[in-house]
C-alpha angles and dihedrals in degrees: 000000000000122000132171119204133178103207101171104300124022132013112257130219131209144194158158125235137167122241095214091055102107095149085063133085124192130210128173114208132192136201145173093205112027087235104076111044134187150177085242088145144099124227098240111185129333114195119198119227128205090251101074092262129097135193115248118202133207137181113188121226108219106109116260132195131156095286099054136095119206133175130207131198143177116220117194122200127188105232135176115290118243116243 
């Protein structure tokens, strides 16, 4: 479950992870192009759900105003599990 919303400014960023997921690493990206991309965001909220998931939320922090496109993405990486 991903979802992107401008509420005002910024643009905010959604999605779903799951909290048992060690082996996975998370990074929301943003762009103007979709050809350079970066982590310019902040981790908002995350609120944890009785099903072992819980909903992760970003804002990015490139300035937006009506004139403006932005792009947001989620990159997910394996990674080493922890012991």
């Amino acid at each position: 479950l991903i979802s992107a919303q401008r509420d005002g400014n910024p643009l905010l960023f959604n999605y779903q992870r799951h909290l048992f997921a060690d082996d996975v690493h998370y990074e929301v990206e943003v762009s103007r192009d979709l050809i350079t991309w970066s982590s310019e965001s902040s981790l908002l909220s995350e609120a944890a759900h009785h099903d072992g998931t819980s909903l992760v939320t970003y804002k990015s922090d490139l300035p937006l105003d009506t004139e403006t496109t932005l792009f947001m993405r989620l990159r997910a990486t394996m990674v080493q599990p922890l012991p």
